[in-house]
PDB file of C-alpha atoms and ligand atoms in Angstrom:
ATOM      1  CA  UNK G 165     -19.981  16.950 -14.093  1.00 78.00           C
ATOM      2  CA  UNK G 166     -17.217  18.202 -15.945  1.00 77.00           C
ATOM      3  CA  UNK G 167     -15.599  15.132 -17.870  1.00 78.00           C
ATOM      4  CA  UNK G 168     -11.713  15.378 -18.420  1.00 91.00           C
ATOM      5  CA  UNK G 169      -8.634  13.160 -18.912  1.00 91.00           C
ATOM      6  CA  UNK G 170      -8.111  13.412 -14.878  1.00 92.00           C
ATOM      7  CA  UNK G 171     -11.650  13.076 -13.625  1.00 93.00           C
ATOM      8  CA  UNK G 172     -11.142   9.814 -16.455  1.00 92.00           C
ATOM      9  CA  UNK G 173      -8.320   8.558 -14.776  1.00 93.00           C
ATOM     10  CA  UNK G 174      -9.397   9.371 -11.467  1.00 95.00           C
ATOM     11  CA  UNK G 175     -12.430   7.316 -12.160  1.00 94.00           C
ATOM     12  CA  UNK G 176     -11.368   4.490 -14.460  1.00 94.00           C
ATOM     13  CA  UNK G 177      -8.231   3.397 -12.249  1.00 96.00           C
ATOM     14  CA  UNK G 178      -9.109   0.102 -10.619  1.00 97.00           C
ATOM     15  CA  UNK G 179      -6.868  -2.363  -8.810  1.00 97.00           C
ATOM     16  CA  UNK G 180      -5.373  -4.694 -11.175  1.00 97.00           C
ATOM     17  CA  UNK G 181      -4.501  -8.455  -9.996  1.00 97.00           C
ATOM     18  CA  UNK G 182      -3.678 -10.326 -12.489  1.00 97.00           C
ATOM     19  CA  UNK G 183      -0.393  -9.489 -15.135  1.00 98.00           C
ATOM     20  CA  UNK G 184       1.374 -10.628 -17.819  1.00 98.00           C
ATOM     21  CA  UNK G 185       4.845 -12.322 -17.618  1.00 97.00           C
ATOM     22  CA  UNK G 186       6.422  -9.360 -19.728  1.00 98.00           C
ATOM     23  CA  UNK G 187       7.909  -6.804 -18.161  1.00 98.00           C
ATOM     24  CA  UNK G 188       7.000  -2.905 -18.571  1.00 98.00           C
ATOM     25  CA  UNK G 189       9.383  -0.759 -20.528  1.00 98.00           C
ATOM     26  CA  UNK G 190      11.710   0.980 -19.523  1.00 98.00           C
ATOM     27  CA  UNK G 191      10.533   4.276 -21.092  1.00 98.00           C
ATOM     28  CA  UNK G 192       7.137   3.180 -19.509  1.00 98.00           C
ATOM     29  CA  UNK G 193       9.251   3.252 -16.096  1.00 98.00           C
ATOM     30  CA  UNK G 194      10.822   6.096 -16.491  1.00 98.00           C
ATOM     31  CA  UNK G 195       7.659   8.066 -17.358  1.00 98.00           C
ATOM     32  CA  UNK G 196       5.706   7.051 -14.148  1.00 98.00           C
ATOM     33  CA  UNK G 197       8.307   7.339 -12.234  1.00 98.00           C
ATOM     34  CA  UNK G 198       8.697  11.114 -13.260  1.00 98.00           C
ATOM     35  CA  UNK G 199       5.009  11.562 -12.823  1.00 98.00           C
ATOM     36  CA  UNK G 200       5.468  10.108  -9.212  1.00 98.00           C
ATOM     37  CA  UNK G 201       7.785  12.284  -8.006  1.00 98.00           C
ATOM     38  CA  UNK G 202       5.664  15.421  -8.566  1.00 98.00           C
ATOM     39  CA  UNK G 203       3.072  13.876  -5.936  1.00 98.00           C
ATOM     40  CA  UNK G 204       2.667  16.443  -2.895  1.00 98.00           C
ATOM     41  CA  UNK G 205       5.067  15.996  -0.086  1.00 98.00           C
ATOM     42  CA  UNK G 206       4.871  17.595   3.464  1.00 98.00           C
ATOM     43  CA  UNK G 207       6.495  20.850   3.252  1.00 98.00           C
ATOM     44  CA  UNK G 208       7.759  19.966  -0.271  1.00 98.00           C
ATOM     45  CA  UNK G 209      10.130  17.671   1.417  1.00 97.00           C
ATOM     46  CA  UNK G 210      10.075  14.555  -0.846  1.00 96.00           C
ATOM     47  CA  UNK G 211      10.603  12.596   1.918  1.00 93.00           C
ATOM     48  CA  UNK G 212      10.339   9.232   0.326  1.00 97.00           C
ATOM     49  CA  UNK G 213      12.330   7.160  -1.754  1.00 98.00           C
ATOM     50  CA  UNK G 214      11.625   4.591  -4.853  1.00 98.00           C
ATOM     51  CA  UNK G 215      12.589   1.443  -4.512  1.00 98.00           C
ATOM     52  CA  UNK G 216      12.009  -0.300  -8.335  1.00 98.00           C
ATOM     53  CA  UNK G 217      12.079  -4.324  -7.823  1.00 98.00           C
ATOM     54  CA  UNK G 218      12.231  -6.409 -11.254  1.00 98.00           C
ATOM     55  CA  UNK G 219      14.045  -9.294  -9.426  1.00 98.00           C
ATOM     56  CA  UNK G 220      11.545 -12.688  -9.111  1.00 98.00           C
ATOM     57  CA  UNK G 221      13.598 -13.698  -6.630  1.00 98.00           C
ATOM     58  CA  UNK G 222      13.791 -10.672  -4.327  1.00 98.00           C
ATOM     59  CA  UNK G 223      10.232 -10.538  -4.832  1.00 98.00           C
ATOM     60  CA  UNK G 224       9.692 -14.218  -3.389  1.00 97.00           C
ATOM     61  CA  UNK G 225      12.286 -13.773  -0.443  1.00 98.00           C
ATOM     62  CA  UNK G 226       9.891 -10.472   0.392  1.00 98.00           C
ATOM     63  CA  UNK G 227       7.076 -13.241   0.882  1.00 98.00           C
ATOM     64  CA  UNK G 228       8.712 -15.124   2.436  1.00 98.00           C
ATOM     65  CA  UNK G 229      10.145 -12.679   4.774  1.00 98.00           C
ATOM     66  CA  UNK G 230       6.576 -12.116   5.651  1.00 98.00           C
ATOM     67  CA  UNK G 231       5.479 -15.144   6.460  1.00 97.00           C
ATOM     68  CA  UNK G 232       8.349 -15.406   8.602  1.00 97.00           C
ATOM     69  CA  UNK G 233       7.332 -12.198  10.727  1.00 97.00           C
ATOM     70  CA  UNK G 234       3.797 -13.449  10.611  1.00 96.00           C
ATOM     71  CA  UNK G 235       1.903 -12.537   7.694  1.00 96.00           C
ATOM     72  CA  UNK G 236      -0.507 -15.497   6.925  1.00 97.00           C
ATOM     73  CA  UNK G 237      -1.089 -15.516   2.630  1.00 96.00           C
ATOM     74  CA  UNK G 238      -4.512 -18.462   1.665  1.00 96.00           C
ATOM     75  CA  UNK G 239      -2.190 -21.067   0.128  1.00 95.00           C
ATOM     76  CA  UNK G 240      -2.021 -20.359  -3.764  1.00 94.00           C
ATOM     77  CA  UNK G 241      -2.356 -16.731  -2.412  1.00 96.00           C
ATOM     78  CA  UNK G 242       0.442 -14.726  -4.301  1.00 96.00           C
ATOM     79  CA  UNK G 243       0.371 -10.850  -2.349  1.00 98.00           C
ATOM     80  CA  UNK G 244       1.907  -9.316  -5.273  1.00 98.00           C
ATOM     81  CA  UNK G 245      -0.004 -11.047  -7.990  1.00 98.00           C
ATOM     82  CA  UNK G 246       3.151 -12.074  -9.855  1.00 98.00           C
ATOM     83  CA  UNK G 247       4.073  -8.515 -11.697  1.00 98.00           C
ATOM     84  CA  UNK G 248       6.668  -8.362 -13.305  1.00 98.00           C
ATOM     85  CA  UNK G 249       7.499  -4.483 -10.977  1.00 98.00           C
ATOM     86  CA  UNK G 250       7.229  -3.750  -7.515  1.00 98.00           C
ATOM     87  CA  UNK G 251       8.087  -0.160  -6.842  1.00 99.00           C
ATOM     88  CA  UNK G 252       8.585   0.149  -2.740  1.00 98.00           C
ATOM     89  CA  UNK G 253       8.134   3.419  -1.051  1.00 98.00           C
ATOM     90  CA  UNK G 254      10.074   4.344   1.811  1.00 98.00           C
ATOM     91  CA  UNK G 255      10.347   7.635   4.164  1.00 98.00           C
ATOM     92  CA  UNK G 256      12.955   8.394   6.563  1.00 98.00           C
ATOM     93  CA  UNK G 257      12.287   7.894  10.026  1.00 97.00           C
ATOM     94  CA  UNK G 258      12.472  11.232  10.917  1.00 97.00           C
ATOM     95  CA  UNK G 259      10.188  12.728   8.741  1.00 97.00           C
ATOM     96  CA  UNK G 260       7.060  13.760   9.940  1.00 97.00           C
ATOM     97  CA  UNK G 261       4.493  12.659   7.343  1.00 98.00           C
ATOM     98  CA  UNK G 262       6.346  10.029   5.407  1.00 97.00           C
ATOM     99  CA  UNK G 263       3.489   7.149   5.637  1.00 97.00           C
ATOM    100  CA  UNK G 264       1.548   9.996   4.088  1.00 98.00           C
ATOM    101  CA  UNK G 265       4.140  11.420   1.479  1.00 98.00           C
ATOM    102  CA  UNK G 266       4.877   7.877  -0.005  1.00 98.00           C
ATOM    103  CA  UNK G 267       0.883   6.803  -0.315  1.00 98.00           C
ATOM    104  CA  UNK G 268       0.627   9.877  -2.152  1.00 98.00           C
ATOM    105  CA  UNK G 269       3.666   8.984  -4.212  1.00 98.00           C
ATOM    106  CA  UNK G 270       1.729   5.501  -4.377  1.00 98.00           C
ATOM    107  CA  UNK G 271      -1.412   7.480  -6.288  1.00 98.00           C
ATOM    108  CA  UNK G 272       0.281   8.790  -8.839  1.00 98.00           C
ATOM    109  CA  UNK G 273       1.651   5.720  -9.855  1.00 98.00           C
ATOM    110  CA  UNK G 274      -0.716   3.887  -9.777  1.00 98.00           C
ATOM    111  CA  UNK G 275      -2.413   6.629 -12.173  1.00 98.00           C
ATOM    112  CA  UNK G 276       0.289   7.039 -14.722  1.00 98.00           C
ATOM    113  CA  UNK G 277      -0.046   3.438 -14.710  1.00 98.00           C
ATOM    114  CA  UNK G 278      -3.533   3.974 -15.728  1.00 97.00           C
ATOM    115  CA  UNK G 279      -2.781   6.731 -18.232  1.00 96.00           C
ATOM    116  CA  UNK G 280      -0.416   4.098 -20.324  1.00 96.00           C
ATOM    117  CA  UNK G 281      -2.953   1.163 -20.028  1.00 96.00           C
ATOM    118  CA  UNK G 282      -0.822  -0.943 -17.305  1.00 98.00           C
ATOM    119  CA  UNK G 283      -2.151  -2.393 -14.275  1.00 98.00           C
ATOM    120  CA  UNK G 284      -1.402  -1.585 -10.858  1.00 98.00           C
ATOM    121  CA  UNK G 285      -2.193  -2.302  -6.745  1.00 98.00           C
ATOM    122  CA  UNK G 286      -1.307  -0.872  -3.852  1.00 98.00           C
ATOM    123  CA  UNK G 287      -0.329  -3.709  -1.453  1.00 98.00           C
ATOM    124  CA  UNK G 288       0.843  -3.249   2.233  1.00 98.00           C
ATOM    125  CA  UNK G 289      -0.344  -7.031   2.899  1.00 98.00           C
ATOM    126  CA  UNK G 290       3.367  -8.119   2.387  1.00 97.00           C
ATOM    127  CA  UNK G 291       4.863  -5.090   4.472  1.00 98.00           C
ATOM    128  CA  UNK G 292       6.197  -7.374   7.433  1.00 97.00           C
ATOM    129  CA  UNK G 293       8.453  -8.750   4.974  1.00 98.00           C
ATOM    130  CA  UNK G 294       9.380  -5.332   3.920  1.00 98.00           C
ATOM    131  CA  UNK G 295      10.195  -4.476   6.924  1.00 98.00           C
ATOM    132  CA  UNK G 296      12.207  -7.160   7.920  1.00 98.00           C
ATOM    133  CA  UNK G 297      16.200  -6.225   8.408  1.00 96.00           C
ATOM    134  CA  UNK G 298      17.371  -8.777   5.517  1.00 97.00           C
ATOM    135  CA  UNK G 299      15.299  -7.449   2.740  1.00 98.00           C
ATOM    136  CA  UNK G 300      15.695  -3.906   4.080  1.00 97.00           C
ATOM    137  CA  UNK G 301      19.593  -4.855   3.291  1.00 97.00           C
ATOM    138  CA  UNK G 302      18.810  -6.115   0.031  1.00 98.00           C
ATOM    139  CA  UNK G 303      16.863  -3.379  -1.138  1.00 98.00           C
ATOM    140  CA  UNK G 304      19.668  -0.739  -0.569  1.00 97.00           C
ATOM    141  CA  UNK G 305      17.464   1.577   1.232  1.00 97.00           C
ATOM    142  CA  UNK G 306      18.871   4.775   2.398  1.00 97.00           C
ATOM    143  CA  UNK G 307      20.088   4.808   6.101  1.00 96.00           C
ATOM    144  CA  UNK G 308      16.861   4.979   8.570  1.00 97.00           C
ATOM    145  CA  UNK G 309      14.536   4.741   6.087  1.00 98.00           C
ATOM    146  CA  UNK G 310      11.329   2.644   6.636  1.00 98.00           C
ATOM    147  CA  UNK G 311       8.638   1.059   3.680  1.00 98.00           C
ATOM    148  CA  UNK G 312       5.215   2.397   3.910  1.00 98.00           C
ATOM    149  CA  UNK G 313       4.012   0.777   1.034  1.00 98.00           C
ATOM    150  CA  UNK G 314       4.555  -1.069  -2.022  1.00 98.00           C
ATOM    151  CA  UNK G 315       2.863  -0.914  -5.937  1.00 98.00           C
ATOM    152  CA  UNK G 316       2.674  -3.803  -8.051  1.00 98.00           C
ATOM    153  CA  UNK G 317       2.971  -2.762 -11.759  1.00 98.00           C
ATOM    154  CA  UNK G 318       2.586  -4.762 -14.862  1.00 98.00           C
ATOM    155  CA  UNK G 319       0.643  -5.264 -17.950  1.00 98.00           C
ATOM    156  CA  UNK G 320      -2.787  -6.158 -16.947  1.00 98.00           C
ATOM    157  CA  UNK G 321      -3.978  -9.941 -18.095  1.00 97.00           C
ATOM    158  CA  UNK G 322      -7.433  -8.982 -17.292  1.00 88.00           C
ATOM    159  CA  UNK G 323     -10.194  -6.320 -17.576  1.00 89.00           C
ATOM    160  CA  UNK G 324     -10.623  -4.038 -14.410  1.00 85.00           C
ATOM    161  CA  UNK G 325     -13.299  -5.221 -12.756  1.00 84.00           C
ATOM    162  CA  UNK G 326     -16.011  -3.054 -11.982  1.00 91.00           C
ATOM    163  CA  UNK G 327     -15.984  -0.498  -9.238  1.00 93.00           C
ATOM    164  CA  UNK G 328     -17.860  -1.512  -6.257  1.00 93.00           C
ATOM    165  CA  UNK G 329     -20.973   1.362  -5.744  1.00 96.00           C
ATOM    166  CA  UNK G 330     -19.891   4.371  -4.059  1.00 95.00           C
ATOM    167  CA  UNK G 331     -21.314   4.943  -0.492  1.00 96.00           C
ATOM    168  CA  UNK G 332     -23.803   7.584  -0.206  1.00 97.00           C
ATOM    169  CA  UNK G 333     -23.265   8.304   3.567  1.00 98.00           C
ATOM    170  CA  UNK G 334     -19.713   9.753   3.784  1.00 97.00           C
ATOM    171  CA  UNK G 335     -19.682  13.075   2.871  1.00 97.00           C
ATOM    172  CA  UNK G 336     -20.487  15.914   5.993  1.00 97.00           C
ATOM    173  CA  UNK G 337     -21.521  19.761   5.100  1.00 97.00           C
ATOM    174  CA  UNK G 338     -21.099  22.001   7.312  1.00 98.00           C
ATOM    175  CA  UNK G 339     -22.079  25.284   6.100  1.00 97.00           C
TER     176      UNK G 339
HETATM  177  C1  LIG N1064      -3.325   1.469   1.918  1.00 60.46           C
HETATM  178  C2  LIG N1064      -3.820   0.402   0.960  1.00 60.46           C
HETATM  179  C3  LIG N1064      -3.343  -0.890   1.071  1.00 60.46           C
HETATM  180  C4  LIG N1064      -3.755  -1.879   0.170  1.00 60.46           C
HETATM  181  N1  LIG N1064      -3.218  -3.137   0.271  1.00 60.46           N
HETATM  182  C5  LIG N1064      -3.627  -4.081  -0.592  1.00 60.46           C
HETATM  183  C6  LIG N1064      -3.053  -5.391  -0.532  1.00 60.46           C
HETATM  184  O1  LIG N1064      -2.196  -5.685   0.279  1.00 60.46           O
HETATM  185  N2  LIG N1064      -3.472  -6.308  -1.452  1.00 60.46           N
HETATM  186  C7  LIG N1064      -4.427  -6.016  -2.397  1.00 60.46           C
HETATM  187  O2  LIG N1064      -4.776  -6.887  -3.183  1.00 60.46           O
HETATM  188  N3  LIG N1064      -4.978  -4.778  -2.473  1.00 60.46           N
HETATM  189  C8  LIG N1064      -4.598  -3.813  -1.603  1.00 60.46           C
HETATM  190  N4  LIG N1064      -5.124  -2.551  -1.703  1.00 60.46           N
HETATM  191  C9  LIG N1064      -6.072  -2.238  -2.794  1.00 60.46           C
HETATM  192  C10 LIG N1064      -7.520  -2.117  -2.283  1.00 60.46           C
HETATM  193  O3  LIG N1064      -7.998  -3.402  -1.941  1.00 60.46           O
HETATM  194  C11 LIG N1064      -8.367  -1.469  -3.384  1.00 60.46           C
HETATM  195  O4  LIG N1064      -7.896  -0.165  -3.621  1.00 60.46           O
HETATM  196  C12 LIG N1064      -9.844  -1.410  -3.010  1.00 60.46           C
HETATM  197  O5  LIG N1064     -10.397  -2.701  -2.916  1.00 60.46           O
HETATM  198  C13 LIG N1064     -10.671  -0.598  -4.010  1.00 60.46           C
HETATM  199  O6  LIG N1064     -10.520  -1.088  -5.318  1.00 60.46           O
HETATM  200  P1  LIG N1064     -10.006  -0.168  -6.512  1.00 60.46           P
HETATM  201  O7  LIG N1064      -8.571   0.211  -6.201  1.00 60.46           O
HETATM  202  O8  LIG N1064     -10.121  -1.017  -7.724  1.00 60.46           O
HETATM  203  O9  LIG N1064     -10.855   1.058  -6.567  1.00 60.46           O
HETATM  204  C14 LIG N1064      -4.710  -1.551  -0.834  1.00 60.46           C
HETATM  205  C15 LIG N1064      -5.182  -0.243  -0.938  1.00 60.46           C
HETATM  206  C16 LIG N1064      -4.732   0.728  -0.063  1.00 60.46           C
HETATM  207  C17 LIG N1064      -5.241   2.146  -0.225  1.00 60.46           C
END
């Protein structure tokens, strides 16, 4: 195999869950957020939109606003791992592929993220709260838009851990 800086990246990105208090710069920000926004969209749409959090308490009211519509967290269970940036993606409703346009947004975050040594995770767990009318208010989102998705961004505290083992029964030829 042909060893690169993407096949690296590609490889080497792991789920971080566990950040430091400080937050990312905002040259840091700017950069993955530039990166993000060349992600593929349907029909070159860029039907999504980036919602950057940096607000502890909007962060916390997004819990709770899940846990209100249902979600049930393990107590001491924090769903975004306390980082420091929670970038949301949303699509609006009448596009045809948004769930798919903002997880692809979601990737390349998550590896520019790699690419300047920060952490990352993709987390829907808290998407009920999302989702719910108050913190769709708070976030400002467009008119009709809906989350998909959310990435938690920070400076990781800890190693990646290692990758689990790659199955060996999901790939189908037919030639
Ligand atoms: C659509 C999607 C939703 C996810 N939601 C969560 C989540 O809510 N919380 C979490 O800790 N990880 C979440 N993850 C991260 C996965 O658990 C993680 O990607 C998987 O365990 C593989 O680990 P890796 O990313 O280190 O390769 C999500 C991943 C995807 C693709």
């Amino acid at each position: 195999m042909i060893l690169n800086h993407t096949i690296e990246a590609l490889t080497e990105r792991r789920s971080i869950r566990s950040f430091r208090t400080e937050q990312i710069s905002e040259e840091e920000l700017a950069d993955i957020l530039y990166a993000a926004k060349y992600a593929p969209s349907a029909m070159g749409l860029q039907a999504r939109h980036f919602t950057v959090i940096q607000n502890k308490n909007t962060i916390s009211d997004i819990v709770s606003a899940a846990e209100k519509n249902g979600a049930k967290f393990l107590p001491g269970h924090t769903p975004f791992y306390n980082a420091p940036t929670i970038i949301v993606l949303s699509a609006p409703d009448t596009a045809k592929y948004g769930r798919e346009d903002c997880a692809c947004a979601i990737m390349n975050i998550m590896l520019a993220s790699h690419a300047y040594g920060l952490g990352s995770c993709y987390i829907c767990s808290a998407l009920n709260g999302l989702r719910d009318s108050e913190i769709i208010k708070s976030l400002k989102l467009p008119d009709k838009y809906t989350p998909f998705g959310c990435v938690a961004l920070g400076y990781p505290k800890e190693n990646a851990p290692a990758p689990k083992e790659r199955r060996n029964d999901d790939i189908t030829y037919i030639r």
